[in-house]
mmCIF file of C-alpha atoms and ligand atoms in Angstrom:
data_model
loop_
_atom_site.group_PDB
_atom_site.id
_atom_site.type_symbol
_atom_site.label_atom_id
_atom_site.label_comp_id
_atom_site.label_asym_id
_atom_site.label_seq_id
_atom_site.Cartn_x
_atom_site.Cartn_y
_atom_site.Cartn_z
ATOM 1 C CA MET A 8 88.348 102.871 95.160
ATOM 2 C CA THR A 9 89.645 100.082 97.413
ATOM 3 C CA ARG A 10 92.852 98.511 96.083
ATOM 4 C CA LEU A 11 93.345 94.750 96.126
ATOM 5 C CA SER A 12 96.876 93.772 97.174
ATOM 6 C CA VAL A 13 97.490 90.047 96.689
ATOM 7 C CA ASN A 14 99.634 88.483 99.400
ATOM 8 C CA ILE A 15 101.754 85.799 97.701
ATOM 9 C CA ASN A 16 103.198 84.190 100.829
ATOM 10 C CA LYS A 17 101.446 80.892 100.080
ATOM 11 C CA ILE A 18 102.924 80.684 96.621
ATOM 12 C CA ALA A 19 106.300 80.703 98.312
ATOM 13 C CA THR A 20 105.070 78.053 100.773
ATOM 14 C CA LEU A 21 104.303 75.715 97.857
ATOM 15 C CA ARG A 22 107.580 76.565 96.124
ATOM 16 C CA ASN A 23 109.648 75.875 99.228
ATOM 17 C CA SER A 24 107.960 72.535 99.859
ATOM 18 C CA ARG A 25 110.002 70.880 97.082
ATOM 19 C CA GLY A 26 113.104 73.069 97.222
ATOM 20 C CA GLY A 27 112.887 74.227 93.614
ATOM 21 C CA ASP A 28 111.421 77.279 91.869
ATOM 22 C CA ASN A 29 107.957 76.045 90.974
ATOM 23 C CA PRO A 30 105.604 77.852 91.318
ATOM 24 C CA ASN A 31 107.724 80.866 90.476
ATOM 25 C CA VAL A 32 106.963 83.723 92.852
ATOM 26 C CA LEU A 33 107.901 86.439 90.363
ATOM 27 C CA LYS A 34 105.686 84.974 87.631
ATOM 28 C CA VAL A 35 102.709 84.743 89.980
ATOM 29 C CA ALA A 36 103.207 88.336 91.123
ATOM 30 C CA LEU A 37 103.369 89.618 87.539
ATOM 31 C CA ASP A 38 100.359 87.517 86.551
ATOM 32 C CA CYS A 39 98.330 88.858 89.498
ATOM 33 C CA GLU A 40 99.148 92.367 88.317
ATOM 34 C CA ARG A 41 98.212 91.464 84.751
ATOM 35 C CA PHE A 42 94.898 90.035 86.011
ATOM 36 C CA GLY A 43 94.082 93.348 87.687
ATOM 37 C CA ALA A 44 95.517 93.277 91.201
ATOM 38 C CA GLN A 45 96.564 96.781 92.271
ATOM 39 C CA GLY A 46 99.297 95.602 94.651
ATOM 40 C CA ILE A 47 101.525 92.767 95.776
ATOM 41 C CA THR A 48 102.074 92.025 99.461
ATOM 42 C CA VAL A 49 104.753 89.840 101.035
ATOM 43 C CA HIS A 50 105.385 89.032 104.658
ATOM 44 C CA PRO A 51 108.949 87.757 105.097
ATOM 45 C CA ARG A 52 109.274 86.079 108.491
ATOM 46 C CA PRO A 53 112.567 85.432 110.335
ATOM 47 C CA ASP A 54 112.361 81.689 109.653
ATOM 48 C CA GLU A 55 111.733 82.345 105.936
ATOM 49 C CA ARG A 56 109.022 79.674 106.042
ATOM 50 C CA HIS A 57 107.594 81.103 102.840
ATOM 51 C CA ILE A 58 108.787 84.458 101.429
ATOM 52 C CA ARG A 59 112.570 84.603 101.600
ATOM 53 C CA TYR A 60 114.520 87.809 102.002
ATOM 54 C CA GLN A 61 115.948 87.323 98.494
ATOM 55 C CA ASP A 62 112.390 87.140 97.097
ATOM 56 C CA VAL A 63 111.874 90.705 98.284
ATOM 57 C CA TYR A 64 114.893 91.983 96.323
ATOM 58 C CA ASP A 65 113.767 90.028 93.245
ATOM 59 C CA LEU A 66 110.164 91.231 93.465
ATOM 60 C CA LYS A 67 111.224 94.847 93.919
ATOM 61 C CA GLU A 68 112.841 94.673 90.480
ATOM 62 C CA VAL A 69 109.651 93.588 88.678
ATOM 63 C CA VAL A 70 106.529 94.654 90.621
ATOM 64 C CA THR A 71 104.937 97.676 88.932
ATOM 65 C CA THR A 72 101.834 98.062 91.114
ATOM 66 C CA GLU A 73 102.027 98.893 94.827
ATOM 67 C CA PHE A 74 104.601 96.816 96.675
ATOM 68 C CA ASN A 75 103.779 96.238 100.346
ATOM 69 C CA ILE A 76 106.198 94.537 102.724
ATOM 70 C CA GLU A 77 104.768 93.350 106.036
ATOM 71 C CA GLY A 78 106.730 92.238 109.059
ATOM 72 C CA ASN A 79 107.938 92.704 112.593
ATOM 73 C CA PRO A 80 110.277 95.710 112.804
ATOM 74 C CA SER A 81 111.813 94.510 116.059
ATOM 75 C CA GLU A 82 113.968 92.373 113.750
ATOM 76 C CA GLN A 83 116.816 94.628 112.548
ATOM 77 C CA LYS A 84 117.168 92.405 109.461
ATOM 78 C CA PHE A 85 113.595 93.307 108.529
ATOM 79 C CA VAL A 86 114.259 97.033 108.909
ATOM 80 C CA GLU A 87 117.379 96.742 106.742
ATOM 81 C CA LEU A 88 115.458 94.691 104.135
ATOM 82 C CA VAL A 89 112.746 97.340 103.870
ATOM 83 C CA LEU A 90 115.174 100.266 103.689
ATOM 84 C CA ALA A 91 117.202 98.477 101.009
ATOM 85 C CA ASN A 92 114.124 97.871 98.842
ATOM 86 C CA LYS A 93 112.058 100.996 99.537
ATOM 87 C CA PRO A 94 108.596 99.527 98.816
ATOM 88 C CA ASP A 95 105.578 101.763 98.376
ATOM 89 C CA GLN A 96 104.406 100.710 101.811
ATOM 90 C CA VAL A 97 105.680 98.884 104.882
ATOM 91 C CA THR A 98 103.138 97.365 107.253
ATOM 92 C CA LEU A 99 104.405 96.952 110.813
ATOM 93 C CA VAL A 100 103.088 93.764 112.413
ATOM 94 C CA PRO A 101 103.834 92.666 116.025
ATOM 95 C CA ASP A 102 104.283 89.008 115.171
ATOM 96 C CA ALA A 103 105.478 86.684 117.896
ATOM 97 C CA LEU A 104 108.389 84.598 116.595
ATOM 98 C CA GLY A 105 106.727 81.208 116.898
ATOM 99 C CA ALA A 106 103.247 82.293 115.789
ATOM 100 C CA ILE A 107 101.707 80.214 112.994
ATOM 101 C CA THR A 108 100.415 83.500 111.554
ATOM 102 C CA SER A 109 99.740 87.071 112.591
ATOM 103 C CA ASN A 110 97.291 87.027 115.473
ATOM 104 C CA ALA A 111 97.098 90.537 116.963
ATOM 105 C CA GLY A 112 97.631 94.199 116.298
ATOM 106 C CA TRP A 113 100.026 96.600 117.994
ATOM 107 C CA ASP A 114 99.521 98.139 121.402
ATOM 108 C CA THR A 115 100.323 101.557 119.976
ATOM 109 C CA VAL A 116 100.048 103.184 123.411
ATOM 110 C CA THR A 117 102.566 100.990 125.218
ATOM 111 C CA TYR A 118 104.959 100.900 122.247
ATOM 112 C CA ARG A 119 104.509 104.531 121.207
ATOM 113 C CA SER A 120 108.183 105.451 121.526
ATOM 114 C CA GLN A 121 109.479 102.420 119.571
ATOM 115 C CA LEU A 122 106.861 102.781 116.865
ATOM 116 C CA THR A 123 107.420 106.532 116.550
ATOM 117 C CA ASP A 124 111.128 105.994 115.881
ATOM 118 C CA LEU A 125 110.442 103.209 113.371
ATOM 119 C CA VAL A 126 107.784 105.209 111.549
ATOM 120 C CA ALA A 127 110.171 108.158 111.280
ATOM 121 C CA THR A 128 112.937 105.912 109.926
ATOM 122 C CA PHE A 129 110.746 104.494 107.162
ATOM 123 C CA LYS A 130 109.016 107.768 106.308
ATOM 124 C CA SER A 131 112.372 109.531 105.994
ATOM 125 C CA ALA A 132 113.179 106.915 103.338
ATOM 126 C CA GLY A 133 110.032 107.867 101.456
ATOM 127 C CA ILE A 134 108.085 104.738 102.443
ATOM 128 C CA ARG A 135 104.425 104.939 103.469
ATOM 129 C CA VAL A 136 103.921 103.336 106.899
ATOM 130 C CA SER A 137 100.875 101.316 107.927
ATOM 131 C CA VAL A 138 100.506 99.974 111.466
ATOM 132 C CA PHE A 139 98.648 96.697 112.005
ATOM 133 C CA VAL A 140 96.052 97.190 114.755
ATOM 134 C CA ASP A 141 93.056 95.500 116.319
ATOM 135 C CA PRO A 142 89.726 97.299 115.775
ATOM 136 C CA ASP A 143 90.223 99.470 118.852
ATOM 137 C CA GLU A 144 89.768 103.234 118.567
ATOM 138 C CA ARG A 145 92.503 103.841 121.171
ATOM 139 C CA MET A 146 94.988 101.844 119.114
ATOM 140 C CA VAL A 147 94.002 103.766 116.000
ATOM 141 C CA GLU A 148 94.566 107.054 117.805
ATOM 142 C CA GLY A 149 97.874 105.711 119.111
ATOM 143 C CA ALA A 150 99.013 104.905 115.572
ATOM 144 C CA LYS A 151 98.282 108.483 114.551
ATOM 145 C CA LEU A 152 100.343 109.774 117.469
ATOM 146 C CA CYS A 153 103.227 107.550 116.287
ATOM 147 C CA GLY A 154 103.170 109.385 112.953
ATOM 148 C CA ALA A 155 101.801 106.509 110.872
ATOM 149 C CA ASP A 156 100.247 107.214 107.479
ATOM 150 C CA ARG A 157 97.723 104.384 107.725
ATOM 151 C CA VAL A 158 96.437 101.637 109.950
ATOM 152 C CA GLU A 159 95.646 98.128 108.792
ATOM 153 C CA LEU A 160 92.700 96.643 110.677
ATOM 154 C CA TYR A 161 93.338 93.008 111.687
ATOM 155 C CA THR A 162 90.198 91.391 110.322
ATOM 156 C CA GLU A 163 90.458 87.842 111.666
ATOM 157 C CA PRO A 164 87.803 88.501 114.370
ATOM 158 C CA TYR A 165 85.469 89.869 111.692
ATOM 159 C CA ALA A 166 85.918 86.778 109.547
ATOM 160 C CA ALA A 167 85.563 84.452 112.534
ATOM 161 C CA GLY A 168 82.198 85.895 113.531
ATOM 162 C CA TYR A 169 80.889 86.648 110.062
ATOM 163 C CA PHE A 170 78.562 83.722 109.550
ATOM 164 C CA GLU A 171 77.099 83.872 113.059
ATOM 165 C CA ASN A 172 76.309 87.601 113.044
ATOM 166 C CA ARG A 173 77.990 89.777 110.433
ATOM 167 C CA GLN A 174 76.430 93.004 111.668
ATOM 168 C CA LYS A 175 77.859 92.372 115.144
ATOM 169 C CA SER A 176 81.235 91.293 113.745
ATOM 170 C CA VAL A 177 81.693 94.347 111.555
ATOM 171 C CA ARG A 178 80.648 96.938 114.167
ATOM 172 C CA PRO A 179 84.041 97.355 115.937
ATOM 173 C CA PHE A 180 85.694 97.697 112.536
ATOM 174 C CA VAL A 181 83.299 100.438 111.443
ATOM 175 C CA LEU A 182 83.972 102.348 114.668
ATOM 176 C CA ALA A 183 87.743 101.942 114.286
ATOM 177 C CA ALA A 184 87.493 102.953 110.622
ATOM 178 C CA GLU A 185 85.520 106.067 111.553
ATOM 179 C CA LYS A 186 88.195 106.970 114.107
ATOM 180 C CA ALA A 187 90.894 106.534 111.447
ATOM 181 C CA ARG A 188 88.992 108.865 109.125
ATOM 182 C CA GLU A 189 88.454 111.342 111.953
ATOM 183 C CA VAL A 190 92.168 111.580 112.776
ATOM 184 C CA GLY A 191 93.265 111.631 109.143
ATOM 185 C CA LEU A 192 94.734 108.140 108.809
ATOM 186 C CA GLY A 193 94.551 106.068 105.645
ATOM 187 C CA LEU A 194 92.790 102.732 106.075
ATOM 188 C CA ASN A 195 93.836 99.204 105.116
ATOM 189 C CA ALA A 196 92.407 95.863 106.215
ATOM 190 C CA GLY A 197 93.559 92.278 106.094
ATOM 191 C CA HIS A 198 93.725 88.753 107.450
ATOM 192 C CA ASP A 199 91.227 85.987 106.653
ATOM 193 C CA LEU A 200 89.309 88.119 104.181
ATOM 194 C CA SER A 201 87.597 85.961 101.570
ATOM 195 C CA LEU A 202 84.945 85.769 98.864
ATOM 196 C CA ASP A 203 82.440 85.143 101.680
ATOM 197 C CA ASN A 204 83.087 88.238 103.766
ATOM 198 C CA LEU A 205 84.824 90.840 101.602
ATOM 199 C CA ARG A 206 81.802 92.540 100.032
ATOM 200 C CA PHE A 207 80.059 93.175 103.345
ATOM 201 C CA LEU A 208 83.224 94.688 104.784
ATOM 202 C CA LYS A 209 83.507 96.999 101.791
ATOM 203 C CA GLN A 210 79.818 97.930 101.999
ATOM 204 C CA SER A 211 80.244 98.679 105.715
ATOM 205 C CA ILE A 212 83.458 100.691 105.248
ATOM 206 C CA PRO A 213 83.332 102.159 101.704
ATOM 207 C CA TRP A 214 86.373 104.402 102.280
ATOM 208 C CA LEU A 215 88.797 101.464 102.685
ATOM 209 C CA ASP A 216 92.005 102.302 100.830
ATOM 210 C CA GLU A 217 93.366 98.761 100.488
ATOM 211 C CA VAL A 218 92.722 95.159 101.393
ATOM 212 C CA SER A 219 95.580 92.663 101.401
ATOM 213 C CA ILE A 220 94.423 89.125 100.836
ATOM 214 C CA GLY A 221 96.453 85.953 100.522
ATOM 215 C CA HIS A 222 95.472 82.695 102.130
ATOM 216 C CA ALA A 223 91.852 82.506 100.960
ATOM 217 C CA LEU A 224 92.569 83.967 97.519
ATOM 218 C CA ILE A 225 95.394 81.548 96.738
ATOM 219 C CA SER A 226 93.305 78.655 98.102
ATOM 220 C CA ASP A 227 90.344 79.677 95.931
ATOM 221 C CA ALA A 228 92.626 79.830 92.901
ATOM 222 C CA LEU A 229 93.328 76.106 93.227
ATOM 223 C CA TYR A 230 89.707 75.481 92.198
ATOM 224 C CA LEU A 231 88.778 78.623 90.272
ATOM 225 C CA GLY A 232 92.027 79.546 88.521
ATOM 226 C CA LEU A 233 94.214 82.517 89.455
ATOM 227 C CA GLU A 234 93.005 84.946 86.779
ATOM 228 C CA ASN A 235 89.349 84.218 87.494
ATOM 229 C CA THR A 236 89.919 84.387 91.256
ATOM 230 C CA VAL A 237 91.711 87.753 91.197
ATOM 231 C CA GLN A 238 88.895 89.180 89.123
ATOM 232 C CA MET A 239 86.241 87.688 91.414
ATOM 233 C CA TYR A 240 87.883 89.408 94.392
ATOM 234 C CA LEU A 241 88.081 92.681 92.461
ATOM 235 C CA ARG A 242 84.354 92.465 91.718
ATOM 236 C CA GLU A 243 83.628 92.046 95.425
ATOM 237 C CA LEU A 244 85.222 95.451 95.967
ATOM 238 C CA GLU A 245 82.964 97.177 93.440
ATOM 239 C CA LEU A 246 79.959 98.793 95.128
HETATM 240 C C1 LIG B 319 99.713 90.587 108.680
HETATM 241 C C2 LIG B 319 98.803 89.585 108.101
HETATM 242 O O1 LIG B 319 97.694 89.418 108.536
HETATM 243 C C3 LIG B 319 99.263 88.711 107.008
HETATM 244 O O2 LIG B 319 100.488 89.096 106.474
HETATM 245 C C4 LIG B 319 99.405 87.328 107.528
HETATM 246 O O3 LIG B 319 100.243 87.393 108.620
HETATM 247 C C5 LIG B 319 99.920 86.403 106.519
HETATM 248 O O4 LIG B 319 100.997 85.695 107.071
HETATM 249 P P1 LIG B 319 101.100 84.138 106.752
HETATM 250 O O5 LIG B 319 100.904 84.003 105.240
HETATM 251 O O6 LIG B 319 102.465 83.758 107.231
HETATM 252 O O7 LIG B 319 99.968 83.485 107.498
HETATM 253 N N1 LIG B 320 97.719 91.815 105.776
HETATM 254 C C1 LIG B 320 96.923 90.650 105.485
HETATM 255 C C2 LIG B 320 97.564 89.869 104.387
HETATM 256 O O1 LIG B 320 98.523 90.323 103.784
HETATM 257 C C3 LIG B 320 97.008 88.548 103.997
HETATM 258 O O2 LIG B 320 96.398 87.900 105.071
HETATM 259 P P1 LIG B 320 95.643 86.530 104.681
HETATM 260 O O3 LIG B 320 94.638 86.876 103.611
HETATM 261 O O4 LIG B 320 96.684 85.578 104.160
HETATM 262 O O5 LIG B 320 94.982 86.066 105.955
#
């Protein structure tokens, strides 16, 4: 089974835009769980443009499905936030500070030493560690050598090329996924996944453990309703 983890960053974006507490991030997280989501993902960034550090503490108290915190571990504040909240999973993402969103995976070969230390720190706290990588077999192997439990494949290139040639777009991801399976890594995927492209990814890589989806899902919910949208995404993961 492939778990759906709903990334609620964009709920926090809307909340922050007026400075109040509407929409309420905790309510949306609990509703997504009630509608069938098997996880909640947040990606607190140093500028707190959407998810704030306090949101993480608040969500930890109420989330009952898998809680996944994504972020750049080069920020000590992020490391401390994760260790204080002990989520089910931390996903290490090499975000550049000024980036509008995540736009690349780790070079797990160049940063092997740093990642190995970070992975050990989080694993010793009982937290599963996923490393965000491009669909590159060398980077997958590098994540294994760093001691990671899983990799998360950065799926923006897949989504970008999907309509032009989905077979071509998915190929690197299948190869990277096969390498992950070969070396004994769990397998996540995320970024720009949507109702258009999710089913084909799942059909191409049936052993996916988890997809984390936010931007498209929350955008779809504006038209389709959140309960209906969560369940539509869940149906796309059924083979
Ligand atoms: C790592 C990843 O792909 C997502 O967490 C993405 O970065 C969402 O971040 P934003 O919601 O800030 O675009
Ligand atoms: N790890 C990917 C994620 O959490 C959500 O990415 P997106 O669906 O908002 O592009």
